[in-house]
Amino acid sequence: MQHGPLKLKLQLLCGEGTAMGPGKADLLDAIGREGSISAAGRALGMSYRRSWLLVDEMNRCFRAPLVDAVSGGGAGRGARLTEAGRAALTAYRDLEAAAAVAADTDAYRLLVDAMLDAPRPQGAGAGA
Amino acid sequence: MQHGPLKLKLQLLCGEGTAMGPGKADLLDAIGREGSISAAGRALGMSYRRSWLLVDEMNRCFRAPLVDAVSGGGAGRGARLTEAGRAALTAYRDLEAAAAVAADTDAYRLLVDAMLDAPRPQGAGAGA
């Protein structure tokens, strides 16, 4: 999540894994929109294997699965967000919004005022 | 920065570079404590080259340099935080603290209650 020059990354850790983070939340959004894990992955420029692994990790990190994948052939595998999936996605977006209040502080304004828009070229350092 | 399972990463982008982030803030802390870039890098398990590059990137991203490196031989190179460096470090820590209010929201509690402490083993999926 980005606010001007401020980039905020929120992750919910689950043992060695990550239950939720920016990539997983975007994937949930895309699954809700696209109706399948493969189409969601494609929409995000992600391999099917990678998107499937992210879904699997999420499902294993929550008490109830977030994505219900309808396996089997025919017209391709479909997938949809469960009620737990929709609730977790909404809560994660709310959490991001809560953290973003950092961009409305004097500390943020002080940093932005002290920064340049782009790095000074190497060798032109101001006393470095 | 971590609060229970919540990991928060704040970066201030500067063109293609990063003016400030968790690693750079820790390095500023260590330079303030150790009095040199090499000792600070060592304390953080970072090569001298890597710590020097981080300092150089910071100095080039701010109007005034954050670290004043006394180059030259003798008893080794010393370095200290400038007034701008101390101000930027304090502001960044304040910014982190402001973002951390996210951990005091219903959204956070909902997510934590829905999560497991560690991922369920592969193959034991609840409907995955």
CSV table of C-alpha atoms in Angstrom, one decimal:
chain,number,residue,atom,x,y,z
A,1,MET,CA,0.0,0.0,0.0
A,2,GLN,CA,1.4,3.3,-1.0
A,3,HIS,CA,0.7,6.9,0.1
A,4,GLY,CA,2.9,9.2,-1.8
A,5,PRO,CA,6.5,8.2,-0.9
A,6,LEU,CA,5.2,6.1,2.0
A,7,LYS,CA,5.1,2.4,1.4
A,8,LEU,CA,3.4,0.3,4.0
A,9,LYS,CA,3.5,-3.5,4.2
A,10,LEU,CA,1.5,-5.4,6.7
A,11,GLN,CA,1.9,-9.1,7.2
A,12,LEU,CA,0.2,-11.5,9.6
A,13,LEU,CA,2.7,-14.2,10.5
A,14,CYS,CA,1.6,-17.7,11.2
A,15,GLY,CA,4.6,-19.8,12.5
A,16,GLU,CA,7.1,-19.9,9.7
A,17,GLY,CA,4.4,-18.9,7.2
A,18,THR,CA,2.4,-15.8,6.4
A,19,ALA,CA,-1.4,-16.0,6.9
A,20,MET,CA,-2.1,-12.7,5.1
A,21,GLY,CA,-0.1,-10.0,3.4
A,22,PRO,CA,-0.4,-7.7,0.4
A,23,GLY,CA,0.1,-10.4,-2.3
A,24,LYS,CA,-2.4,-12.8,-0.6
A,25,ALA,CA,-5.0,-10.1,-0.1
A,26,ASP,CA,-4.7,-9.1,-3.8
A,27,LEU,CA,-5.1,-12.7,-4.7
A,28,LEU,CA,-8.2,-13.1,-2.7
A,29,ASP,CA,-9.6,-9.9,-4.4
A,30,ALA,CA,-8.8,-11.5,-7.8
A,31,ILE,CA,-10.3,-14.9,-6.9
A,32,GLY,CA,-13.5,-13.1,-5.8
A,33,ARG,CA,-13.6,-11.3,-9.1
A,34,GLU,CA,-12.4,-14.0,-11.5
A,35,GLY,CA,-14.0,-17.1,-10.0
A,36,SER,CA,-11.0,-19.3,-10.2
A,37,ILE,CA,-7.5,-19.6,-8.8
A,38,SER,CA,-5.9,-19.9,-12.3
A,39,ALA,CA,-7.7,-16.9,-13.7
A,40,ALA,CA,-6.9,-14.9,-10.6
A,41,GLY,CA,-3.2,-15.8,-10.8
A,42,ARG,CA,-3.2,-14.9,-14.5
A,43,ALA,CA,-4.8,-11.5,-13.8
A,44,LEU,CA,-1.9,-10.8,-11.3
A,45,GLY,CA,0.8,-12.1,-13.6
A,46,MET,CA,1.4,-15.1,-11.3
A,47,SER,CA,1.9,-18.7,-12.2
A,48,TYR,CA,-0.9,-21.2,-11.4
A,49,ARG,CA,1.5,-23.0,-9.1
A,50,ARG,CA,2.4,-19.8,-7.2
A,51,SER,CA,-1.2,-18.8,-6.8
A,52,TRP,CA,-2.2,-22.2,-5.7
A,53,LEU,CA,0.6,-22.3,-3.1
A,54,LEU,CA,-0.5,-18.9,-1.7
A,55,VAL,CA,-4.1,-20.1,-1.4
A,56,ASP,CA,-2.9,-23.3,0.3
A,57,GLU,CA,-0.8,-21.4,2.8
A,58,MET,CA,-3.7,-19.1,3.7
A,59,ASN,CA,-6.1,-22.0,4.1
A,60,ARG,CA,-3.7,-23.8,6.4
A,61,CYS,CA,-3.1,-20.6,8.5
A,62,PHE,CA,-6.8,-20.0,9.3
A,63,ARG,CA,-9.2,-22.0,11.4
A,64,ALA,CA,-11.6,-22.1,8.5
A,65,PRO,CA,-10.4,-22.0,4.9
A,66,LEU,CA,-10.6,-18.7,3.1
A,67,VAL,CA,-11.0,-20.1,-0.4
A,68,ASP,CA,-13.2,-23.0,-1.5
A,69,ALA,CA,-11.7,-24.6,-4.5
A,70,VAL,CA,-13.9,-26.8,-6.6
A,71,SER,CA,-11.5,-29.4,-7.9
A,72,GLY,CA,-12.2,-31.7,-10.8
A,73,GLY,CA,-12.2,-31.5,-14.6
A,74,GLY,CA,-14.9,-30.3,-16.9
A,75,ALA,CA,-15.0,-26.6,-17.6
A,76,GLY,CA,-12.0,-26.0,-15.3
A,77,ARG,CA,-11.6,-25.6,-11.6
A,78,GLY,CA,-13.7,-22.9,-10.0
A,79,ALA,CA,-12.9,-21.2,-6.7
A,80,ARG,CA,-14.8,-18.8,-4.5
A,81,LEU,CA,-14.1,-16.9,-1.3
A,82,THR,CA,-15.8,-18.5,1.8
A,83,GLU,CA,-17.5,-16.3,4.4
A,84,ALA,CA,-14.3,-16.5,6.4
A,85,GLY,CA,-12.4,-15.4,3.3
A,86,ARG,CA,-14.5,-12.4,2.8
A,87,ALA,CA,-14.3,-11.5,6.5
A,88,ALA,CA,-10.5,-11.9,6.6
A,89,LEU,CA,-10.0,-9.8,3.4
A,90,THR,CA,-12.2,-7.0,4.7
A,91,ALA,CA,-10.4,-7.0,8.1
A,92,TYR,CA,-7.0,-6.9,6.4
A,93,ARG,CA,-8.0,-3.9,4.3
A,94,ASP,CA,-9.3,-2.2,7.4
A,95,LEU,CA,-6.0,-3.0,9.1
A,96,GLU,CA,-4.1,-1.4,6.2
A,97,ALA,CA,-6.3,1.7,6.4
A,98,ALA,CA,-5.7,2.0,10.2
A,99,ALA,CA,-1.9,1.8,9.7
A,100,ALA,CA,-2.2,4.5,7.0
A,101,VAL,CA,-3.0,7.1,9.6
A,102,ALA,CA,0.8,7.3,10.0
A,103,ALA,CA,0.7,9.4,6.8
A,104,ASP,CA,-1.3,12.0,8.7
A,105,THR,CA,1.3,12.8,11.4
A,106,ASP,CA,3.9,15.5,11.9
A,107,ALA,CA,6.6,12.9,11.8
A,108,TYR,CA,5.6,12.0,8.3
A,109,ARG,CA,5.5,15.6,7.2
A,110,LEU,CA,8.9,16.2,8.7
A,111,LEU,CA,10.4,13.2,6.8
A,112,VAL,CA,8.8,14.2,3.5
A,113,ASP,CA,10.0,17.8,3.8
A,114,ALA,CA,13.5,16.6,4.6
A,115,MET,CA,13.6,14.2,1.6
A,116,LEU,CA,14.4,14.7,-2.1
A,117,ASP,CA,12.1,13.4,-4.8
A,118,ALA,CA,14.9,11.3,-6.2
A,119,PRO,CA,18.4,10.4,-4.9
A,120,ARG,CA,21.2,13.0,-5.6
A,121,PRO,CA,23.6,11.4,-8.2
A,122,GLN,CA,26.5,9.4,-6.8
A,123,GLY,CA,29.6,11.5,-6.2
A,124,ALA,CA,27.6,14.7,-5.8
A,125,GLY,CA,27.0,13.8,-2.1
A,126,ALA,CA,26.4,16.6,0.4
A,127,GLY,CA,29.1,15.6,2.8
A,128,ALA,CA,28.8,11.9,2.4
B,1,MET,CA,8.5,-3.9,13.6
B,2,GLN,CA,6.5,-6.7,15.1
B,3,HIS,CA,3.5,-6.8,17.4
B,4,GLY,CA,2.6,-10.4,18.1
B,5,PRO,CA,1.8,-11.9,14.7
B,6,LEU,CA,1.6,-8.5,13.0
B,7,LYS,CA,4.7,-7.4,11.0
B,8,LEU,CA,4.8,-3.8,9.9
B,9,LYS,CA,7.3,-2.5,7.3
B,10,LEU,CA,7.4,1.2,6.5
B,11,GLN,CA,9.5,2.5,3.7
B,12,LEU,CA,10.0,6.0,2.4
B,13,LEU,CA,10.6,5.8,-1.3
B,14,CYS,CA,12.9,8.2,-3.1
B,15,GLY,CA,12.8,7.7,-6.8
B,16,GLU,CA,14.2,4.2,-7.5
B,17,GLY,CA,15.7,4.2,-4.1
B,18,THR,CA,14.6,4.1,-0.4
B,19,ALA,CA,15.3,7.1,1.8
B,20,MET,CA,14.4,5.3,5.0
B,21,GLY,CA,13.2,1.8,6.1
B,22,PRO,CA,13.7,-0.7,8.9
B,23,GLY,CA,17.2,-1.7,7.9
B,24,LYS,CA,18.4,1.9,7.4
B,25,ALA,CA,16.8,3.0,10.7
B,26,ASP,CA,18.6,0.2,12.6
B,27,LEU,CA,21.8,1.2,10.9
B,28,LEU,CA,21.4,4.8,12.0
B,29,ASP,CA,20.7,3.6,15.6
B,30,ALA,CA,23.9,1.5,15.4
B,31,ILE,CA,26.1,4.3,14.0
B,32,GLY,CA,24.9,6.5,16.8
B,33,ARG,CA,25.8,3.8,19.3
B,34,GLU,CA,29.1,2.6,17.7
B,35,GLY,CA,30.6,5.7,16.3
B,36,SER,CA,31.5,4.3,13.0
B,37,ILE,CA,29.9,2.7,9.9
B,38,SER,CA,32.1,-0.4,10.0
B,39,ALA,CA,31.4,-1.1,13.7
B,40,ALA,CA,27.7,-0.4,13.2
B,41,GLY,CA,27.6,-2.8,10.2
B,42,ARG,CA,29.4,-5.4,12.2
B,43,ALA,CA,27.0,-5.1,15.1
B,44,LEU,CA,24.1,-5.8,12.6
B,45,GLY,CA,26.0,-8.6,10.9
B,46,MET,CA,26.3,-6.5,7.7
B,47,SER,CA,29.3,-6.1,5.5
B,48,TYR,CA,31.1,-2.8,5.5
B,49,ARG,CA,30.3,-2.4,1.8
B,50,ARG,CA,26.6,-3.0,2.4
B,51,SER,CA,26.4,-0.6,5.4
B,52,TRP,CA,28.4,2.0,3.4
B,53,LEU,CA,25.9,1.7,0.5
B,54,LEU,CA,22.9,2.1,2.8
B,55,VAL,CA,24.4,5.3,4.3
B,56,ASP,CA,25.3,6.6,0.9
B,57,GLU,CA,21.7,6.0,-0.3
B,58,MET,CA,20.2,7.8,2.7
B,59,ASN,CA,22.6,10.7,2.4
B,60,ARG,CA,21.7,11.1,-1.3
B,61,CYS,CA,17.9,10.9,-0.6
B,62,PHE,CA,17.8,13.7,2.0
B,63,ARG,CA,18.4,17.4,1.5
B,64,ALA,CA,21.0,17.3,4.3
B,65,PRO,CA,23.1,14.2,5.0
B,66,LEU,CA,22.0,12.0,7.9
B,67,VAL,CA,25.5,10.6,8.6
B,68,ASP,CA,28.7,12.5,8.7
B,69,ALA,CA,31.6,10.1,7.9
B,70,VAL,CA,35.1,11.2,8.9
B,71,SER,CA,37.2,9.7,6.1
B,72,GLY,CA,40.9,9.1,6.3
B,73,GLY,CA,43.2,6.6,8.0
B,74,GLY,CA,44.7,6.5,11.4
B,75,ALA,CA,42.6,4.9,14.1
B,76,GLY,CA,39.8,4.1,11.6
B,77,ARG,CA,37.0,6.1,10.1
B,78,GLY,CA,34.6,7.5,12.5
B,79,ALA,CA,31.0,8.5,11.7
B,80,ARG,CA,28.2,10.2,13.6
B,81,LEU,CA,24.6,11.2,13.0
B,82,THR,CA,24.1,14.7,12.0
B,83,GLU,CA,21.2,16.8,13.5
B,84,ALA,CA,19.2,15.9,10.3
B,85,GLY,CA,20.1,12.3,10.9
B,86,ARG,CA,18.8,12.3,14.5
B,87,ALA,CA,15.6,14.1,13.5
B,88,ALA,CA,14.9,11.7,10.6
B,89,LEU,CA,15.5,8.7,12.9
B,90,THR,CA,13.2,10.0,15.6
B,91,ALA,CA,10.5,10.9,13.0
B,92,TYR,CA,10.8,7.4,11.4
B,93,ARG,CA,10.3,5.7,14.8
B,94,ASP,CA,7.3,8.0,15.5
B,95,LEU,CA,5.9,7.0,12.1
B,96,GLU,CA,6.3,3.3,13.0
B,97,ALA,CA,4.5,3.9,16.3
B,98,ALA,CA,1.7,5.7,14.6
B,99,ALA,CA,1.2,2.8,12.1
B,100,ALA,CA,1.2,0.4,15.0
B,101,VAL,CA,-2.2,1.6,16.2
B,102,ALA,CA,-3.5,-0.8,13.6
B,103,ALA,CA,-2.8,-3.5,16.2
B,104,ASP,CA,-5.4,-1.9,18.5
B,105,THR,CA,-8.4,-2.3,16.1
B,106,ASP,CA,-11.3,-4.7,15.9
B,107,ALA,CA,-10.1,-5.7,12.4
B,108,TYR,CA,-6.8,-6.9,13.9
B,109,ARG,CA,-8.5,-8.8,16.7
B,110,LEU,CA,-10.9,-10.5,14.2
B,111,LEU,CA,-7.9,-11.6,12.1
B,112,VAL,CA,-5.9,-12.9,15.0
B,113,ASP,CA,-8.9,-14.8,16.4
B,114,ALA,CA,-9.5,-16.4,13.0
B,115,MET,CA,-5.8,-17.5,12.6
B,116,LEU,CA,-3.9,-20.5,13.9
B,117,ASP,CA,-0.6,-20.1,15.6
B,118,ALA,CA,1.1,-22.1,12.9
B,119,PRO,CA,0.0,-23.5,9.6
B,120,ARG,CA,-1.9,-26.8,9.6
B,121,PRO,CA,0.3,-29.5,8.0
B,122,GLN,CA,0.0,-29.9,4.3
B,123,GLY,CA,-2.6,-32.5,3.2
B,124,ALA,CA,-4.6,-32.0,6.4
B,125,GLY,CA,-6.3,-29.0,4.8
B,126,ALA,CA,-9.8,-28.0,5.9
B,127,GLY,CA,-11.4,-28.0,2.5
B,128,ALA,CA,-8.4,-26.7,0.6
